[in-house]
mmCIF file of C-alpha atoms in Angstrom:
data_model
loop_
_atom_site.group_PDB
_atom_site.id
_atom_site.type_symbol
_atom_site.label_atom_id
_atom_site.label_comp_id
_atom_site.label_asym_id
_atom_site.label_seq_id
_atom_site.Cartn_x
_atom_site.Cartn_y
_atom_site.Cartn_z
ATOM 1 C CA MET A 1 7.422 -18.022 -3.320
ATOM 2 C CA ASN A 2 8.950 -17.966 -6.283
ATOM 3 C CA ARG A 3 8.201 -16.663 -9.374
ATOM 4 C CA ALA A 4 7.848 -19.893 -11.409
ATOM 5 C CA ASP A 5 4.173 -19.948 -8.161
ATOM 6 C CA GLN A 6 2.914 -17.126 -8.377
ATOM 7 C CA SER A 7 0.717 -17.833 -11.600
ATOM 8 C CA THR A 8 -1.450 -20.946 -8.762
ATOM 9 C CA TRP A 9 -1.618 -18.576 -6.394
ATOM 10 C CA ALA A 10 -2.200 -15.767 -8.608
ATOM 11 C CA TRP A 11 -4.913 -17.966 -8.629
ATOM 12 C CA THR A 12 -6.019 -18.246 -4.978
ATOM 13 C CA ARG A 13 -5.803 -14.581 -4.826
ATOM 14 C CA ARG A 14 -8.282 -13.200 -7.678
ATOM 15 C CA ALA A 15 -10.703 -16.639 -6.075
ATOM 16 C CA PHE A 16 -10.489 -15.169 -2.220
ATOM 17 C CA LEU A 17 -10.640 -11.069 -3.924
ATOM 18 C CA GLN A 18 -13.503 -11.994 -6.088
ATOM 19 C CA VAL A 19 -15.856 -13.318 -3.263
ATOM 20 C CA SER A 20 -14.654 -11.753 -0.540
ATOM 21 C CA LEU A 21 -15.589 -8.828 -2.834
ATOM 22 C CA VAL A 22 -18.596 -10.326 -3.989
ATOM 23 C CA GLY A 23 -19.080 -10.853 0.158
ATOM 24 C CA THR A 24 -18.472 -7.419 1.378
ATOM 25 C CA LEU A 25 -20.633 -5.720 -1.572
ATOM 26 C CA LEU A 26 -23.387 -8.128 -0.307
ATOM 27 C CA LEU A 27 -23.284 -7.115 3.133
ATOM 28 C CA SER A 28 -22.995 -3.803 3.038
ATOM 29 C CA GLY A 29 -24.364 -2.021 -0.140
ATOM 30 C CA ARG A 30 -21.444 -0.534 -1.146
ATOM 31 C CA LEU A 31 -17.426 0.203 -1.216
ATOM 32 C CA VAL A 32 -16.017 -0.518 2.554
ATOM 33 C CA GLY A 33 -12.951 1.213 3.176
ATOM 34 C CA PRO A 34 -11.923 3.870 6.219
ATOM 35 C CA GLN A 35 -14.582 6.767 4.120
ATOM 36 C CA PRO A 36 -17.125 5.568 2.637
ATOM 37 C CA VAL A 37 -16.756 6.512 -1.267
ATOM 38 C CA GLN A 38 -17.382 5.568 -4.544
ATOM 39 C CA ALA A 39 -15.656 5.076 -7.503
ATOM 40 C CA ARG A 40 -16.745 8.292 -9.078
ATOM 41 C CA GLU A 41 -15.481 9.693 -5.744
ATOM 42 C CA LEU A 42 -11.995 8.867 -6.548
ATOM 43 C CA PRO A 43 -9.345 9.863 -9.003
ATOM 44 C CA GLU A 44 -8.161 7.503 -11.270
ATOM 45 C CA GLY A 45 -6.430 4.233 -10.231
ATOM 46 C CA ARG A 46 -3.364 4.605 -11.793
ATOM 47 C CA LEU A 47 0.300 4.809 -9.529
ATOM 48 C CA THR A 48 4.153 4.096 -10.910
ATOM 49 C CA LEU A 49 5.950 2.472 -8.270
ATOM 50 C CA VAL A 50 9.708 1.772 -7.928
ATOM 51 C CA ASN A 51 10.797 -0.853 -5.460
ATOM 52 C CA ILE A 52 13.945 0.377 -4.499
ATOM 53 C CA TRP A 53 15.169 -2.654 -2.521
ATOM 54 C CA THR A 54 15.110 -4.244 -6.103
ATOM 55 C CA ASP A 55 14.589 -1.714 -8.670
ATOM 56 C CA GLU A 56 11.941 -2.829 -10.054
ATOM 57 C CA ARG A 57 9.460 -0.279 -11.791
ATOM 58 C CA LEU A 58 5.730 -1.031 -12.322
ATOM 59 C CA GLU A 59 3.200 1.410 -13.858
ATOM 60 C CA VAL A 60 -0.194 0.240 -13.051
ATOM 61 C CA THR A 61 -4.200 0.888 -13.342
ATOM 62 C CA TYR A 62 -5.497 -1.129 -10.629
ATOM 63 C CA ARG A 63 -8.836 -0.513 -10.710
ATOM 64 C CA ASP A 64 -11.229 1.232 -14.051
ATOM 65 C CA ASP A 65 -13.602 4.583 -13.949
ATOM 66 C CA SER A 66 -16.661 2.548 -12.310
ATOM 67 C CA GLY A 67 -14.779 1.099 -9.532
ATOM 68 C CA THR A 68 -13.773 -2.448 -10.930
ATOM 69 C CA TYR A 69 -10.215 -3.626 -9.755
ATOM 70 C CA ASP A 70 -8.446 -5.297 -12.225
ATOM 71 C CA LEU A 71 -6.768 -8.861 -10.350
ATOM 72 C CA ALA A 72 -3.921 -9.097 -12.745
ATOM 73 C CA ALA A 73 -2.626 -5.389 -11.583
ATOM 74 C CA LEU A 74 -3.428 -5.982 -8.120
ATOM 75 C CA ASP A 75 -1.296 -9.184 -8.496
ATOM 76 C CA ASP A 76 2.163 -7.424 -10.335
ATOM 77 C CA VAL A 77 1.397 -4.694 -6.958
ATOM 78 C CA ASN A 78 1.165 -7.680 -4.565
ATOM 79 C CA TYR A 79 4.705 -9.096 -6.693
ATOM 80 C CA LEU A 80 6.088 -5.680 -6.458
ATOM 81 C CA LEU A 81 5.470 -4.820 -3.455
ATOM 82 C CA ARG A 82 6.967 -8.472 -2.085
ATOM 83 C CA CYS A 83 8.811 -8.253 1.321
ATOM 84 C CA HIS A 84 11.966 -7.690 -0.088
ATOM 85 C CA LYS A 85 13.638 -9.443 2.766
ATOM 86 C CA THR A 86 12.853 -13.321 2.124
ATOM 87 C CA GLY A 87 10.712 -12.132 -0.858
ATOM 88 C CA GLU A 88 7.611 -13.551 0.228
ATOM 89 C CA ILE A 89 4.295 -12.227 -1.544
ATOM 90 C CA GLY A 90 1.472 -11.288 0.855
ATOM 91 C CA ALA A 91 -1.961 -8.970 -0.028
ATOM 92 C CA ILE A 92 -1.972 -5.653 -0.186
ATOM 93 C CA ASP A 93 -5.734 -4.250 0.798
ATOM 94 C CA VAL A 94 -6.606 -1.782 -1.729
ATOM 95 C CA ARG A 95 -7.395 1.035 0.891
ATOM 96 C CA VAL A 96 -3.781 0.932 0.606
ATOM 97 C CA LEU A 97 -3.632 1.429 -2.379
ATOM 98 C CA GLU A 98 -6.430 4.346 -2.173
ATOM 99 C CA HIS A 99 -4.533 5.836 0.430
ATOM 100 C CA VAL A 100 -0.865 6.752 -1.478
ATOM 101 C CA ASN A 101 -3.153 7.792 -4.801
ATOM 102 C CA LEU A 102 -5.500 10.269 -3.173
ATOM 103 C CA VAL A 103 -1.890 11.099 -1.354
ATOM 104 C CA GLN A 104 -0.138 11.459 -5.124
ATOM 105 C CA LYS A 105 -3.323 13.370 -6.279
ATOM 106 C CA LYS A 106 -3.296 15.684 -3.115
ATOM 107 C CA LEU A 107 -0.127 16.131 -4.447
ATOM 108 C CA GLY A 108 -0.841 17.631 -7.819
ATOM 109 C CA THR A 109 2.217 15.029 -9.368
ATOM 110 C CA GLN A 110 2.605 12.433 -11.501
ATOM 111 C CA GLN A 111 5.463 11.434 -10.532
ATOM 112 C CA GLU A 112 7.141 7.903 -9.453
ATOM 113 C CA ILE A 113 6.371 6.354 -6.002
ATOM 114 C CA HIS A 114 8.910 4.746 -4.135
ATOM 115 C CA ILE A 115 8.619 2.468 -1.741
ATOM 116 C CA ILE A 116 10.587 1.573 1.078
ATOM 117 C CA SER A 117 8.626 -1.274 3.095
ATOM 118 C CA GLY A 118 4.904 -3.006 1.394
ATOM 119 C CA PHE A 119 4.623 -5.657 2.655
ATOM 120 C CA ARG A 120 6.211 -7.375 5.498
ATOM 121 C CA SER A 121 6.376 -11.470 6.059
ATOM 122 C CA PRO A 122 6.231 -11.902 9.435
ATOM 123 C CA GLU A 123 9.917 -13.336 10.211
ATOM 124 C CA TYR A 124 11.003 -10.241 8.689
ATOM 125 C CA ASN A 125 8.821 -8.189 10.712
ATOM 126 C CA ASP A 126 10.449 -10.111 13.687
ATOM 127 C CA LEU A 127 13.701 -9.051 13.335
ATOM 128 C CA LEU A 128 13.116 -5.398 12.563
ATOM 129 C CA VAL A 129 11.119 -5.541 16.367
ATOM 130 C CA ARG A 130 14.855 -7.596 17.956
ATOM 131 C CA THR A 131 16.595 -4.920 16.564
ATOM 132 C CA GLY A 132 15.220 -1.558 17.662
ATOM 133 C CA GLN A 133 14.040 -0.267 14.450
ATOM 134 C CA GLN A 134 11.227 1.058 13.412
ATOM 135 C CA ALA A 135 8.461 -1.291 13.563
ATOM 136 C CA ALA A 136 5.341 -1.719 15.330
ATOM 137 C CA ARG A 137 5.360 -5.588 16.796
ATOM 138 C CA ASN A 138 1.693 -6.010 15.066
ATOM 139 C CA SER A 139 2.776 -3.637 11.891
ATOM 140 C CA LEU A 140 -0.430 -3.390 9.948
ATOM 141 C CA HIS A 141 3.095 -3.999 6.973
ATOM 142 C CA VAL A 142 2.541 -8.074 8.404
ATOM 143 C CA GLN A 143 -1.440 -7.674 7.010
ATOM 144 C CA GLY A 144 -0.589 -5.899 4.015
ATOM 145 C CA GLN A 145 -2.199 -2.861 4.888
ATOM 146 C CA ALA A 146 0.787 -0.480 5.129
ATOM 147 C CA ILE A 147 3.369 1.451 2.767
ATOM 148 C CA ASP A 148 6.418 3.355 3.338
ATOM 149 C CA LEU A 149 7.121 5.811 0.825
ATOM 150 C CA SER A 150 8.830 8.719 -0.620
ATOM 151 C CA ILE A 151 7.886 10.684 -3.777
ATOM 152 C CA PRO A 152 10.646 12.049 -5.410
ATOM 153 C CA GLY A 153 10.562 16.038 -5.637
ATOM 154 C CA ILE A 154 7.639 16.173 -3.085
ATOM 155 C CA PRO A 155 9.655 17.006 0.690
ATOM 156 C CA LEU A 156 8.498 14.777 3.787
ATOM 157 C CA LYS A 157 6.607 17.485 5.173
ATOM 158 C CA LYS A 158 4.207 18.053 2.810
ATOM 159 C CA LEU A 159 3.974 14.523 1.883
ATOM 160 C CA ARG A 160 2.718 13.747 5.041
ATOM 161 C CA GLU A 161 0.690 16.982 5.528
ATOM 162 C CA ALA A 162 -0.975 16.596 2.296
ATOM 163 C CA ALA A 163 -2.179 12.886 3.806
ATOM 164 C CA LEU A 164 -3.165 14.083 7.452
ATOM 165 C CA GLU A 165 -5.785 16.730 5.637
ATOM 166 C CA LEU A 166 -7.320 13.887 3.678
ATOM 167 C CA LYS A 167 -7.494 11.913 7.457
ATOM 168 C CA TYR A 168 -8.494 8.439 5.478
ATOM 169 C CA GLY A 169 -6.019 6.493 7.002
ATOM 170 C CA GLY A 170 -2.670 6.032 9.325
ATOM 171 C CA VAL A 171 -0.398 8.371 8.981
ATOM 172 C CA GLY A 172 3.038 8.080 10.305
ATOM 173 C CA SER A 173 6.475 9.905 10.419
ATOM 174 C CA TYR A 174 10.029 9.176 11.443
ATOM 175 C CA ARG A 175 13.229 11.985 12.509
ATOM 176 C CA ASN A 176 15.987 11.904 10.716
ATOM 177 C CA SER A 177 13.822 9.112 7.895
ATOM 178 C CA THR A 178 13.809 8.998 3.964
ATOM 179 C CA TYR A 179 9.799 8.499 3.767
ATOM 180 C CA VAL A 180 6.071 8.638 4.908
ATOM 181 C CA HIS A 181 3.952 5.121 5.922
ATOM 182 C CA LEU A 182 0.465 5.111 5.320
ATOM 183 C CA ASP A 183 -1.917 2.989 6.325
ATOM 184 C CA SER A 184 -5.397 1.785 5.705
ATOM 185 C CA GLY A 185 -5.979 1.527 9.759
ATOM 186 C CA PRO A 186 -8.133 3.949 11.759
ATOM 187 C CA PHE A 187 -7.023 8.213 10.748
ATOM 188 C CA ARG A 188 -4.882 8.584 13.330
ATOM 189 C CA SER A 189 -0.863 10.334 12.535
ATOM 190 C CA TRP A 190 2.169 10.252 14.692
ATOM 191 C CA TYR A 191 5.610 11.506 14.167
ATOM 192 C CA HIS A 192 8.245 10.434 16.548
#
């Protein structure tokens, strides 16, 4: 999808999110996520993201203090975290954004977050699997539920430890890697 088509996609994304959010809230009566968290318990919903492949930078407030997500801001996040290989845009799960945000705030830094991988197209993920890269066949990146990241000035070990202490979602790291994997799945961890 190119940037010109994004306005059509964004409207569809907004409609989908609105319907999904209303339905989820009606069915559950609360915010749904890997842990029961109320909006007032979450840190400020603001991140500075840098896509290391495109050198694009986004300072974004994606959620206000009352817990309302800014759909236009989420569209901007989706565009920045698109598949760097194919350009395909996928919907990034707000729970993985919250995971990233919680980790950053736990570390006590406002430093920008370098994104190594956000959404991956199925074709690109299959290529990574076939060539023996660090990619799972059923990767949560394909569902927009995972982000590989680093934070300049923060050692990866410290980043990983902060994420593990939160027990929020998946936390993965790899030998000789330059990033930590965070996802919105159930809490689990791995080191390969």
